[in-house]
Structure formats: C-alpha cells, structure tokens
Amino acid sequence: MTDVLVELTPAQEAAIAAEQTSFLLGSAGTGKTFALQQRLLRLLQAGEPAYTLLVIVAEPDQAQGYLDAVHQSGLGSYADLKISTYNQMAMEMVKLFWPLVARSAGFERPYHPPTFLSYDLAQLLMWHIITPMLNEGAFADLRLRPQQIVSQLLDTLNRAALNSLSLGDAIERQVRTWAGEPERIRHLNEAADAARQFRATCLRDSLLDLSLAIEVFDTQVVQHPEFHKYFSERFRHLIVDNIEEQTPAGQNFVVELMDETVTTAVAYDAAGGYKRFLAADPLGANTFRSLSAYAFDFKESFITSTPLTHLANLVENQLMFTNKPFAEAQTAVLGTVGGRYRREMVIQLAEALVEMMAEHDLHSSEIAIIAPYLDGALRYMLGNALRDAGLPYYLLRRRSSPRDEPRVRAWLTWLALAHPDWGLPPSRYDMAEALTLSIHGLDPARAELLAEWLYQPETAHLLPISELPERIESRIGMDFVGLYEEIRLWLAGQDGSDSIDLFLHSLFTLLSERRFQPEPDVAGAAVCDWLVQAATRLRQSAEAIGLATPAAVGYAFIDGINQGLVTANPPELGDPPDPNGIMISTIYGYLLAGSPVRVQVWLETAATGWWDIPNQPLSNAFVLAQSYDPGQPWTMDNDFQIRNQLLSRIVRGLTARCSDGILLATSDLDRRGVRQDGPLWRALQAVR
C-alpha cells in the first residue's frame, strides 16, 4: 500500500508486504498494530474479499482500531470482515458445529440446543451448587467471601480449558503443587467436588460456560475434519495481534491454522503478557518466531523516550537484579504529590494537574490516572476533586460488583418489596437509601424517618401514610410523604405476573417522571438498562440452570447481586463518560485497553497493591499454566519472584505507553490507616 499518509519504518514496510507467515516483535508503541492494520488495507486494496480475512485480537475493544482503519480508508464494503477474540470465535464455532461434536464432547442430550452462560449466569449456577456445600461446612476456616469462592471455582475451570488441560489434570496440579498447611488440601478437594458438579450439570443440561465452550472447541471442533474444510474454504489470510496475551488454547488454534492460510501475520508485544491471571502464555508465544518464514524486529518507539525507558530499567534493576542503563530516569519523573491521608493526596493531585496543564499546554485527554485498585471511596474522592477543579474525566472499568452501586441496591429494594413471597425483605437502611435515590430532594435523615415509621422489615410491608403521626409528617414534608405514598400504591398494584425485566422497565417509567426526578436521571437510566438486560438473560436461561418458578428466578436475581457476584459489563454510572477527559483506570485495565498518553499519574505509588497478586487459594493461575512443571511445588520463593517479575513488566508496559513523564501521587497511610512503603515506592527511591 503506497498511499499511507505517515512515514513507515523499514520494519513496517516489510511486515505490510510479507507473504507466507510472518512474526512482528517489539515493545508497545513501536508500530506493530499499525503495520497489521495497513497490511489488512493492503489485502483489501489488492482485491481480497473481506469475507476471506480473519483478525484475532486479545481484547474486544481492540477491534475498533481495525474497523476505524478500514472505514477511514474508503476501500468500500467490509461488512464481512471477521474481527474476533479467540473466546468469541470459540463460542460461535461451537454453536455452528454443535450437531457434529456434542455427542463426542460428552453431552447427555446432544440433540438439545446449547445454552451459553454469560459470566454472571455462570456465577449464579455455581452459587446454586456451593450453597448446600457451605451449609454443610465446606470451605470452613477459609477467609473468603462466598462470592470469592464462586469466582475462584470458575477461574479454575476457565484456566484449565484455556491452558488445554482437562479438569482432572487441573485439579491434580492444584493439589500436587501445594506446599503450605495440610488443611488447604481439604479446601482444594472441596473445590474439586464443586467444579465437577458444575461440569456435570452443564453436560446434563447442554449448558456452555466459557470453560466448557473452550474445551469443546479446543478438543472437538478444531480437530474435526469438517471444521478444517470450513476454515480453509473461507479464510485465506490471518492476522493475530498481541499473541502474548493469548492462552495456550488460543495459540494452539493459531498454529493449527497457519498451514491452511495463504498468509499469516502474528504480532508479539515484547513486554506484554498482562493477562497471565487469565491464562495468557507469553512464554509459549515465543515459538511463533521459529514457526514463521519471516521475522521483523520493531525497535523504534513512536511513543516513549529514553528517560522513561531508563525509569523502567531502574525499577527492573531493583526488582530483578539486572544492570540496565538508568542515568536519565530522574528526568522521567515530573514531580511527586502526596499527603498523610488519601483525601489530602487527591486534593493536591487535582491542584497539581491544573497547574501542569497550564504550564505544559496539556489537554485532559492526554493524562491517565492509574491505580492498583479503585475502591468506592477512592473513586468518590477522585471524582469530587476533579469536578471541583473543572477537570473532565472518565472511568475505564472492566469488571465490577453491581452491589457496590447504591442505585442498583435501590432498584433491588423496590423489586423485593413488590414480591414479598420471594423471602428477601430489605432492611430499614435499604429502604431509606431507596427512598433517597428515588425521590429528588429527599435527604437521608427524612428518608430514615419514613422508613422507621412506615416500613416493617420483618414482613417487607409498607404502611399507608395514615399511620404516620402528624408531627413526623410535618418534619418530613407533605410533598415527600405524598410521593412515598404514590410509590407504595404502585407497588401494591403489582400482581407479580410481570417478569423482572418488565417490572423494572415499568418502575423506571414511574420514577423518571418529573415529580420524582425534575432532571433526566442519566445514572438511573444506565442502571435500569443494565438490570433489565441482566434480568432478561436470566429469564431466558432460567429453565436451563434449574430455576423452575418465577419466585426462584427472582430470588436468584436479587440474592446473586447482593452476594457480590460481579459483572464483566458494568453499568455506566453518573454522567456519560467524556472521551476527552482524564482517564482513570486500574493497572491492568489501562495496559489492556488504555491509549498512550503524554502524562501518567501513578496513584498510591507507595501501596503494596502495585506488587500484590490476587489472593486465590482455590485457583493458582501460575500453577495452572501449561508451561509450569506440575512436579514442582509452588513455594514462597516462586511467589516472591513472580510478584517482582510482574511489577517489572507493569512498569515497562506503562512507560512504553507514555511520552512526557510520570507524576507520582501517594499518601503516607492507606485506607485502613496503615503506613505505606511498597516495593515500587522503594524501587523509585533514587528519583523521587
């Protein structure tokens, strides 16, 4: 392709034009993805039908860059262009080839169409399985909330499949490699029982969670001759971005296809592999260099600078005992802000950003605030401080627990009150919170009075306003009392025949009227939309996962959210996100989906959260990696080494996505009042 408006490097030009199989290696910001996008355009310009092209990306969000490139090129129709993640393709192909593989995969009713379980539905099914186990004393003395047990059990299933391990092999690895207290073996065996029950339920009822879909695709579909006929007659060119973020199952899939395509191009981020907790295998991805006819090294960064590279070297030297140049690291640090408490840190940060933007002609969209965690209190403080400073912002979120959002709790409160037979009576606190969020201008104190006098939590019964003493009514205000009564009468008029999604839609219609909310309730609409979609998915899959009555569906819906089950598609809260605002993200959220920026803020730099790995006693991601020797126990030394290695990669990845420098922001004390002095803070001692 010759009409590209930017000057290409020799490595990019060669990679764009390469025939057969090619391997693109380089750090983030060296132009690998751009080269793959231009390669795609070159194929289309040469007359290759979009129908014959397959692009595999590591994250769904990464597809947009390829679509934008094709759209802006003006090359014509590309509706048939296939851009997918490995997991998405596995789901689609299992559905397409179901009649050919269901019986051999072990499903008891292969003639029964499959039901695909989203992550939230898989959690509900696992919750249904472990509840009787918990009641009988399983997982006793394990310091985990029930929701954490559910997520770790699903993690084990998913990691087994994504590492091309059988469930039995994965369970055996967990037990054989455990080198700690013997009591944990009992917990691992209980986890194995739950995982086997979950898998047996799926095979009996034709349910496909992510783990089973991947296993069926990896062991059945990809090995079937009809699949290879289908693939070779449709796809002629394969493009794979971020192969280091692919799992062994995904990498095996690409290897299987390389011999069947006319051309294959694979890109590898040299410092990547951030999805190791999700079974990514950066070590296994190295083999693609030897499997490819051509290899191209991308060494020139379009983003970062020598001082930032030296800053990454400094941290790596401290953590991994290397000896890389770091003389210019000091100039990569733009400053340090802080305070004794988090609130002081956040206020100083907002002031520093305003000053920096004015001095350096910096736009808000050129700044990213990156933190190891974003709890509700920190999000609240950041949001207030940035708004007070007049700085637009948006949250880049991947997973969240809907229970943490007050509006979600409010909607569930009204749902439970309309269905007292479900046996989930809200507390008085829940009732007061729901009133505050549903009636504009009603403050928590008066809402609490209404809940105290007119709500009976034992029976989930709302009393009429005739029961309210006149002195209390005058304290609350007649207008607010009247709106309460309108909600009570509306709830009393519900006969329970509507499905949850229809009920929630009708409730939103009522509460969005001007007497309840004078201004459009954008956040309420987003929460309602998310709840309606979640309820619809549950209703459509209820029978398949064993929820036979409306009451059982309702109970599972409310109880699942209240127990803290998480969602991969959290609702948008507050005002619509401003894409031109400051990005606020967790570390891995930014590394996997964030755009390069001029300035990064490393928030809570002294926190151990930068160095921590998830506490997962029931699912060790590193032991379940296909490349790990199951004959070797997992020791404290392994744990210490992997933490240092991951932090080194994190810093390398962050600095590769930054051009001007880093602003360090930290507080002396963490949210619990404990003094902070984490490994990253110590590694940066020479430059802070």
Tab-separated table of N, CA, C and O in Angstrom, residues 393-482:
chain	number	residue	atom	x	y	z
A	393	TYR	N	-13.326	13.831	33.268
A	393	TYR	CA	-12.668	12.537	33.447
A	393	TYR	C	-13.636	11.425	33.071
A	393	TYR	O	-14.837	11.639	32.915
A	394	TYR	N	-13.103	10.220	32.925
A	394	TYR	CA	-13.951	9.039	32.766
A	394	TYR	C	-13.241	7.823	33.338
A	394	TYR	O	-12.011	7.786	33.428
A	395	LEU	N	-14.029	6.854	33.743
A	395	LEU	CA	-13.503	5.620	34.312
A	395	LEU	C	-13.395	4.555	33.235
A	395	LEU	O	-14.332	4.335	32.464
A	396	LEU	N	-12.248	3.904	33.169
A	396	LEU	CA	-12.079	2.755	32.285
A	396	LEU	C	-12.220	1.522	33.161
A	396	LEU	O	-11.289	1.141	33.872
A	397	ARG	N	-13.405	0.901	33.125
A	397	ARG	CA	-13.682	-0.210	34.045
A	397	ARG	C	-13.855	-1.508	33.270
A	397	ARG	O	-14.403	-1.522	32.161
A	398	ARG	N	-13.411	-2.614	33.886
A	398	ARG	CA	-13.522	-3.916	33.238
A	398	ARG	C	-14.545	-4.803	33.945
A	398	ARG	O	-15.465	-5.296	33.335
A	399	ARG	N	-14.369	-4.988	35.220
A	399	ARG	CA	-15.341	-5.768	35.981
A	399	ARG	C	-15.672	-5.027	37.253
A	399	ARG	O	-14.857	-4.294	37.797
A	400	SER	N	-16.881	-5.222	37.735
A	400	SER	CA	-17.255	-4.580	38.992
A	400	SER	C	-18.357	-5.401	39.639
A	400	SER	O	-18.970	-6.263	39.010
A	401	SER	N	-18.586	-5.116	40.911
A	401	SER	CA	-19.684	-5.743	41.636
A	401	SER	C	-20.852	-4.766	41.662
A	401	SER	O	-20.764	-3.718	42.307
A	402	PRO	N	-21.944	-5.051	40.957
A	402	PRO	CA	-23.083	-4.115	40.921
A	402	PRO	C	-23.616	-3.766	42.300
A	402	PRO	O	-24.189	-2.692	42.487
A	403	ARG	N	-23.431	-4.656	43.268
A	403	ARG	CA	-23.907	-4.397	44.625
A	403	ARG	C	-23.304	-3.118	45.195
A	403	ARG	O	-23.894	-2.461	46.061
A	404	ASP	N	-22.117	-2.736	44.714
A	404	ASP	CA	-21.441	-1.550	45.238
A	404	ASP	C	-22.086	-0.252	44.779
A	404	ASP	O	-21.747	0.812	45.309
A	405	GLU	N	-22.970	-0.317	43.798
A	405	GLU	CA	-23.619	0.888	43.285
A	405	GLU	C	-24.942	1.107	44.015
A	405	GLU	O	-25.848	0.264	43.959
A	406	PRO	N	-25.097	2.237	44.735
A	406	PRO	CA	-26.330	2.470	45.515
A	406	PRO	C	-27.604	2.382	44.680
A	406	PRO	O	-28.621	1.880	45.169
A	407	ARG	N	-27.584	2.871	43.435
A	407	ARG	CA	-28.799	2.826	42.625
A	407	ARG	C	-29.229	1.400	42.315
A	407	ARG	O	-30.419	1.111	42.225
A	408	VAL	N	-28.248	0.495	42.140
A	408	VAL	CA	-28.597	-0.912	41.940
A	408	VAL	C	-29.300	-1.443	43.184
A	408	VAL	O	-30.338	-2.120	43.090
A	409	ARG	N	-28.764	-1.138	44.353
A	409	ARG	CA	-29.396	-1.590	45.602
A	409	ARG	C	-30.804	-1.023	45.732
A	409	ARG	O	-31.733	-1.702	46.200
A	410	ALA	N	-30.984	0.240	45.304
A	410	ALA	CA	-32.308	0.866	45.403
A	410	ALA	C	-33.324	0.145	44.522
A	410	ALA	O	-34.446	-0.160	44.960
A	411	TRP	N	-32.938	-0.159	43.283
A	411	TRP	CA	-33.873	-0.850	42.381
A	411	TRP	C	-34.207	-2.241	42.906
A	411	TRP	O	-35.359	-2.708	42.809
A	412	LEU	N	-33.220	-2.922	43.484
A	412	LEU	CA	-33.475	-4.261	44.039
A	412	LEU	C	-34.384	-4.181	45.260
A	412	LEU	O	-35.173	-5.101	45.518
A	413	THR	N	-34.277	-3.088	46.019
A	413	THR	CA	-35.164	-2.910	47.171
A	413	THR	C	-36.616	-2.842	46.721
A	413	THR	O	-37.495	-3.521	47.277
A	414	TRP	N	-36.907	-2.031	45.709
A	414	TRP	CA	-38.291	-1.937	45.215
A	414	TRP	C	-38.756	-3.262	44.627
A	414	TRP	O	-39.911	-3.656	44.806
A	415	LEU	N	-37.860	-3.967	43.950
A	415	LEU	CA	-38.220	-5.265	43.378
A	415	LEU	C	-38.586	-6.262	44.482
A	415	LEU	O	-39.587	-6.989	44.377
A	416	ALA	N	-37.790	-6.280	45.542
A	416	ALA	CA	-38.065	-7.204	46.653
A	416	ALA	C	-39.353	-6.840	47.375
A	416	ALA	O	-40.129	-7.721	47.782
A	417	LEU	N	-39.620	-5.533	47.543
A	417	LEU	CA	-40.847	-5.108	48.220
A	417	LEU	C	-42.088	-5.466	47.423
A	417	LEU	O	-43.157	-5.732	47.992
A	418	ALA	N	-41.975	-5.475	46.098
A	418	ALA	CA	-43.118	-5.839	45.258
A	418	ALA	C	-43.373	-7.344	45.250
A	418	ALA	O	-44.425	-7.786	44.797
A	419	HIS	N	-42.399	-8.118	45.755
A	419	HIS	CA	-42.520	-9.583	45.747
A	419	HIS	C	-42.132	-10.132	47.118
A	419	HIS	O	-41.104	-10.819	47.258
A	420	PRO	N	-42.912	-9.863	48.150
A	420	PRO	CA	-42.553	-10.339	49.496
A	420	PRO	C	-42.468	-11.860	49.593
A	420	PRO	O	-41.786	-12.389	50.475
A	421	ASP	N	-43.146	-12.561	48.685
A	421	ASP	CA	-43.113	-14.027	48.719
A	421	ASP	C	-41.742	-14.589	48.337
A	421	ASP	O	-41.488	-15.781	48.528
A	422	TRP	N	-40.848	-13.747	47.795
A	422	TRP	CA	-39.510	-14.229	47.455
A	422	TRP	C	-38.642	-14.416	48.695
A	422	TRP	O	-37.582	-15.043	48.626
A	423	GLY	N	-39.072	-13.855	49.811
A	423	GLY	CA	-38.348	-14.070	51.064
A	423	GLY	C	-37.039	-13.314	51.182
A	423	GLY	O	-36.094	-13.804	51.807
A	424	LEU	N	-36.976	-12.111	50.614
A	424	LEU	CA	-35.765	-11.296	50.697
A	424	LEU	C	-36.116	-9.891	51.181
A	424	LEU	O	-35.960	-8.903	50.449
A	425	PRO	N	-36.626	-9.759	52.404
A	425	PRO	CA	-37.047	-8.434	52.890
A	425	PRO	C	-35.868	-7.485	53.040
A	425	PRO	O	-34.877	-7.825	53.693
A	426	PRO	N	-35.942	-6.286	52.453
A	426	PRO	CA	-34.857	-5.316	52.614
A	426	PRO	C	-34.807	-4.805	54.057
A	426	PRO	O	-35.797	-4.841	54.785
A	427	SER	N	-33.646	-4.316	54.443
A	427	SER	CA	-33.507	-3.716	55.768
A	427	SER	C	-34.067	-2.293	55.748
A	427	SER	O	-34.364	-1.740	54.694
A	428	ARG	N	-34.221	-1.705	56.937
A	428	ARG	CA	-34.672	-0.311	57.008
A	428	ARG	C	-33.666	0.618	56.326
A	428	ARG	O	-34.033	1.598	55.700
A	429	TYR	N	-32.385	0.291	56.466
A	429	TYR	CA	-31.359	1.106	55.804
A	429	TYR	C	-31.551	1.058	54.291
A	429	TYR	O	-31.475	2.091	53.606
A	430	ASP	N	-31.784	-0.153	53.746
A	430	ASP	CA	-32.021	-0.289	52.306
A	430	ASP	C	-33.223	0.539	51.874
A	430	ASP	O	-33.212	1.190	50.819
A	431	MET	N	-34.262	0.492	52.680
A	431	MET	CA	-35.481	1.228	52.364
A	431	MET	C	-35.209	2.736	52.327
A	431	MET	O	-35.631	3.444	51.396
A	432	ALA	N	-34.506	3.250	53.334
A	432	ALA	CA	-34.199	4.685	53.375
A	432	ALA	C	-33.329	5.092	52.194
A	432	ALA	O	-33.537	6.148	51.578
A	433	GLU	N	-32.365	4.255	51.852
A	433	GLU	CA	-31.491	4.558	50.714
A	433	GLU	C	-32.285	4.590	49.414
A	433	GLU	O	-32.090	5.473	48.564
A	434	ALA	N	-33.195	3.641	49.240
A	434	ALA	CA	-34.017	3.608	48.022
A	434	ALA	C	-34.891	4.852	47.917
A	434	ALA	O	-35.055	5.420	46.822
A	435	LEU	N	-35.452	5.285	49.017
A	435	LEU	CA	-36.280	6.498	49.001
A	435	LEU	C	-35.442	7.725	48.635
A	435	LEU	O	-35.864	8.569	47.845
A	436	THR	N	-34.249	7.833	49.222
A	436	THR	CA	-33.379	8.982	48.946
A	436	THR	C	-33.035	9.064	47.464
A	436	THR	O	-33.014	10.158	46.872
A	437	LEU	N	-32.746	7.925	46.843
A	437	LEU	CA	-32.329	7.916	45.450
A	437	LEU	C	-33.506	7.996	44.478
A	437	LEU	O	-33.312	8.306	43.302
A	438	SER	N	-34.707	7.711	44.950
A	438	SER	CA	-35.873	7.692	44.063
A	438	SER	C	-36.659	8.998	44.077
A	438	SER	O	-37.378	9.304	43.119
A	439	ILE	N	-36.558	9.751	45.162
A	439	ILE	CA	-37.324	11.000	45.309
A	439	ILE	C	-36.348	12.166	45.387
A	439	ILE	O	-35.598	12.293	46.361
A	440	HIS	N	-36.324	12.979	44.361
A	440	HIS	CA	-35.383	14.093	44.305
A	440	HIS	C	-35.598	15.049	45.483
A	440	HIS	O	-36.727	15.444	45.780
A	441	GLY	N	-34.491	15.391	46.158
A	441	GLY	CA	-34.561	16.352	47.247
A	441	GLY	C	-34.809	15.753	48.611
A	441	GLY	O	-34.713	16.454	49.627
A	442	LEU	N	-35.151	14.463	48.665
A	442	LEU	CA	-35.387	13.820	49.961
A	442	LEU	C	-34.040	13.449	50.569
A	442	LEU	O	-33.320	12.594	50.040
A	443	ASP	N	-33.695	14.087	51.688
A	443	ASP	CA	-32.391	13.828	52.280
A	443	ASP	C	-32.434	12.552	53.120
A	443	ASP	O	-33.513	12.057	53.487
A	444	PRO	N	-31.255	11.970	53.429
A	444	PRO	CA	-31.212	10.699	54.164
A	444	PRO	C	-31.912	10.744	55.522
A	444	PRO	O	-32.508	9.744	55.943
A	445	ALA	N	-31.866	11.885	56.213
A	445	ALA	CA	-32.472	11.952	57.548
A	445	ALA	C	-33.985	11.786	57.482
A	445	ALA	O	-34.586	11.017	58.254
A	446	ARG	N	-34.631	12.496	56.526
A	446	ARG	CA	-36.090	12.375	56.402
A	446	ARG	C	-36.477	11.024	55.796
A	446	ARG	O	-37.519	10.453	56.144
A	447	ALA	N	-35.640	10.500	54.905
A	447	ALA	CA	-35.911	9.163	54.364
A	447	ALA	C	-35.858	8.123	55.476
A	447	ALA	O	-36.655	7.172	55.511
A	448	GLU	N	-34.929	8.327	56.411
A	448	GLU	CA	-34.821	7.393	57.534
A	448	GLU	C	-36.058	7.458	58.428
A	448	GLU	O	-36.523	6.431	58.939
A	449	LEU	N	-36.618	8.653	58.588
A	449	LEU	CA	-37.852	8.780	59.364
A	449	LEU	C	-38.999	8.017	58.694
A	449	LEU	O	-39.773	7.315	59.367
A	450	LEU	N	-39.119	8.160	57.364
A	450	LEU	CA	-40.167	7.423	56.641
A	450	LEU	C	-39.993	5.918	56.828
A	450	LEU	O	-40.966	5.192	57.080
A	451	ALA	N	-38.758	5.452	56.685
A	451	ALA	CA	-38.507	4.019	56.826
A	451	ALA	C	-38.796	3.542	58.244
A	451	ALA	O	-39.319	2.442	58.458
A	452	GLU	N	-38.470	4.372	59.240
A	452	GLU	CA	-38.671	3.980	60.636
A	452	GLU	C	-40.151	3.861	60.983
A	452	GLU	O	-40.561	2.927	61.686
A	453	TRP	N	-40.978	4.771	60.463
A	453	TRP	CA	-42.388	4.802	60.852
A	453	TRP	C	-43.292	3.996	59.921
A	453	TRP	O	-44.356	3.533	60.355
A	454	LEU	N	-42.914	3.833	58.659
A	454	LEU	CA	-43.852	3.247	57.691
A	454	LEU	C	-43.364	1.949	57.050
A	454	LEU	O	-44.017	1.435	56.146
A	455	TYR	N	-42.253	1.410	57.520
A	455	TYR	CA	-41.770	0.168	56.921
A	455	TYR	C	-41.578	-0.887	57.986
A	455	TYR	O	-40.974	-0.644	59.032
A	456	GLN	N	-42.110	-2.089	57.719
A	456	GLN	CA	-41.979	-3.226	58.630
A	456	GLN	C	-41.062	-4.280	57.977
A	456	GLN	O	-41.507	-5.060	57.124
A	457	PRO	N	-39.775	-4.270	58.313
A	457	PRO	CA	-38.828	-5.161	57.628
A	457	PRO	C	-39.097	-6.646	57.855
A	457	PRO	O	-38.734	-7.474	57.020
A	458	GLU	N	-39.731	-6.997	58.964
A	458	GLU	CA	-39.986	-8.425	59.225
A	458	GLU	C	-40.884	-9.037	58.147
A	458	GLU	O	-40.729	-10.210	57.783
A	459	THR	N	-41.816	-8.243	57.641
A	459	THR	CA	-42.771	-8.760	56.644
A	459	THR	C	-42.624	-8.085	55.289
A	459	THR	O	-43.396	-8.364	54.374
A	460	ALA	N	-41.631	-7.196	55.147
A	460	ALA	CA	-41.430	-6.431	53.914
A	460	ALA	C	-42.709	-5.693	53.520
A	460	ALA	O	-43.114	-5.674	52.362
A	461	HIS	N	-43.344	-5.056	54.522
A	461	HIS	CA	-44.643	-4.406	54.306
A	461	HIS	C	-44.516	-2.895	54.495
A	461	HIS	O	-43.940	-2.421	55.476
A	462	LEU	N	-45.069	-2.140	53.525
A	462	LEU	CA	-45.111	-0.689	53.614
A	462	LEU	C	-46.474	-0.254	54.142
A	462	LEU	O	-47.518	-0.682	53.631
A	463	LEU	N	-46.466	0.589	55.163
A	463	LEU	CA	-47.715	1.075	55.751
A	463	LEU	C	-48.204	2.316	55.012
A	463	LEU	O	-47.407	3.094	54.476
A	464	PRO	N	-49.546	2.550	55.001
A	464	PRO	CA	-50.076	3.772	54.378
A	464	PRO	C	-49.707	4.992	55.204
A	464	PRO	O	-49.417	4.903	56.409
A	465	ILE	N	-49.752	6.160	54.564
A	465	ILE	CA	-49.335	7.379	55.262
A	465	ILE	C	-50.306	7.762	56.380
A	465	ILE	O	-49.976	8.595	57.220
A	466	SER	N	-51.495	7.142	56.423
A	466	SER	CA	-52.421	7.397	57.537
A	466	SER	C	-51.839	6.932	58.870
A	466	SER	O	-52.284	7.359	59.936
A	467	GLU	N	-50.825	6.059	58.834
A	467	GLU	CA	-50.177	5.562	60.045
A	467	GLU	C	-49.095	6.511	60.550
A	467	GLU	O	-48.504	6.284	61.606
A	468	LEU	N	-48.816	7.551	59.780
A	468	LEU	CA	-47.732	8.458	60.135
A	468	LEU	C	-48.237	9.562	61.068
A	468	LEU	O	-49.177	10.279	60.721
A	469	PRO	N	-47.655	9.721	62.262
A	469	PRO	CA	-48.078	10.808	63.157
A	469	PRO	C	-47.920	12.172	62.484
A	469	PRO	O	-46.999	12.382	61.686
A	470	GLU	N	-48.801	13.078	62.843
A	470	GLU	CA	-48.814	14.391	62.193
A	470	GLU	C	-47.501	15.140	62.412
A	470	GLU	O	-46.991	15.812	61.507
A	471	ARG	N	-46.916	14.992	63.584
A	471	ARG	CA	-45.668	15.707	63.866
A	471	ARG	C	-44.520	15.189	62.991
A	471	ARG	O	-43.648	15.959	62.563
A	472	ILE	N	-44.532	13.874	62.693
A	472	ILE	CA	-43.494	13.301	61.830
A	472	ILE	C	-43.730	13.730	60.385
A	472	ILE	O	-42.782	14.054	59.659
A	473	GLU	N	-45.008	13.773	60.008
A	473	GLU	CA	-45.338	14.197	58.647
A	473	GLU	C	-44.863	15.626	58.394
A	473	GLU	O	-44.323	15.940	57.324
A	474	SER	N	-45.032	16.493	59.383
A	474	SER	CA	-44.616	17.883	59.210
A	474	SER	C	-43.096	17.995	59.135
A	474	SER	O	-42.559	18.861	58.437
A	475	ARG	N	-42.395	17.134	59.853
A	475	ARG	CA	-40.922	17.154	59.793
A	475	ARG	C	-40.420	16.694	58.426
A	475	ARG	O	-39.420	17.212	57.917
A	476	ILE	N	-41.108	15.726	57.832
A	476	ILE	CA	-40.672	15.194	56.539
A	476	ILE	C	-41.109	16.103	55.399
A	476	ILE	O	-40.351	16.347	54.448
A	477	GLY	N	-42.331	16.618	55.476
A	477	GLY	CA	-42.866	17.445	54.396
A	477	GLY	C	-43.933	16.693	53.632
A	477	GLY	O	-43.731	15.533	53.229
A	478	MET	N	-45.072	17.340	53.417
A	478	MET	CA	-46.206	16.653	52.800
A	478	MET	C	-45.905	16.192	51.376
A	478	MET	O	-46.369	15.137	50.938
A	479	ASP	N	-45.129	16.984	50.649
A	479	ASP	CA	-44.826	16.597	49.268
A	479	ASP	C	-44.071	15.270	49.227
A	479	ASP	O	-44.395	14.378	48.428
A	480	PHE	N	-43.066	15.141	50.081
A	480	PHE	CA	-42.289	13.896	50.105
A	480	PHE	C	-43.147	12.725	50.581
A	480	PHE	O	-43.047	11.614	50.055
A	481	VAL	N	-43.964	12.963	51.572
A	481	VAL	CA	-44.853	11.912	52.071
A	481	VAL	C	-45.798	11.456	50.963
A	481	VAL	O	-46.054	10.254	50.794
A	482	GLY	N	-46.299	12.421	50.186
A	482	GLY	CA	-47.208	12.072	49.090
A	482	GLY	C	-46.528	11.225	48.029
A	482	GLY	O	-47.133	10.285	47.475
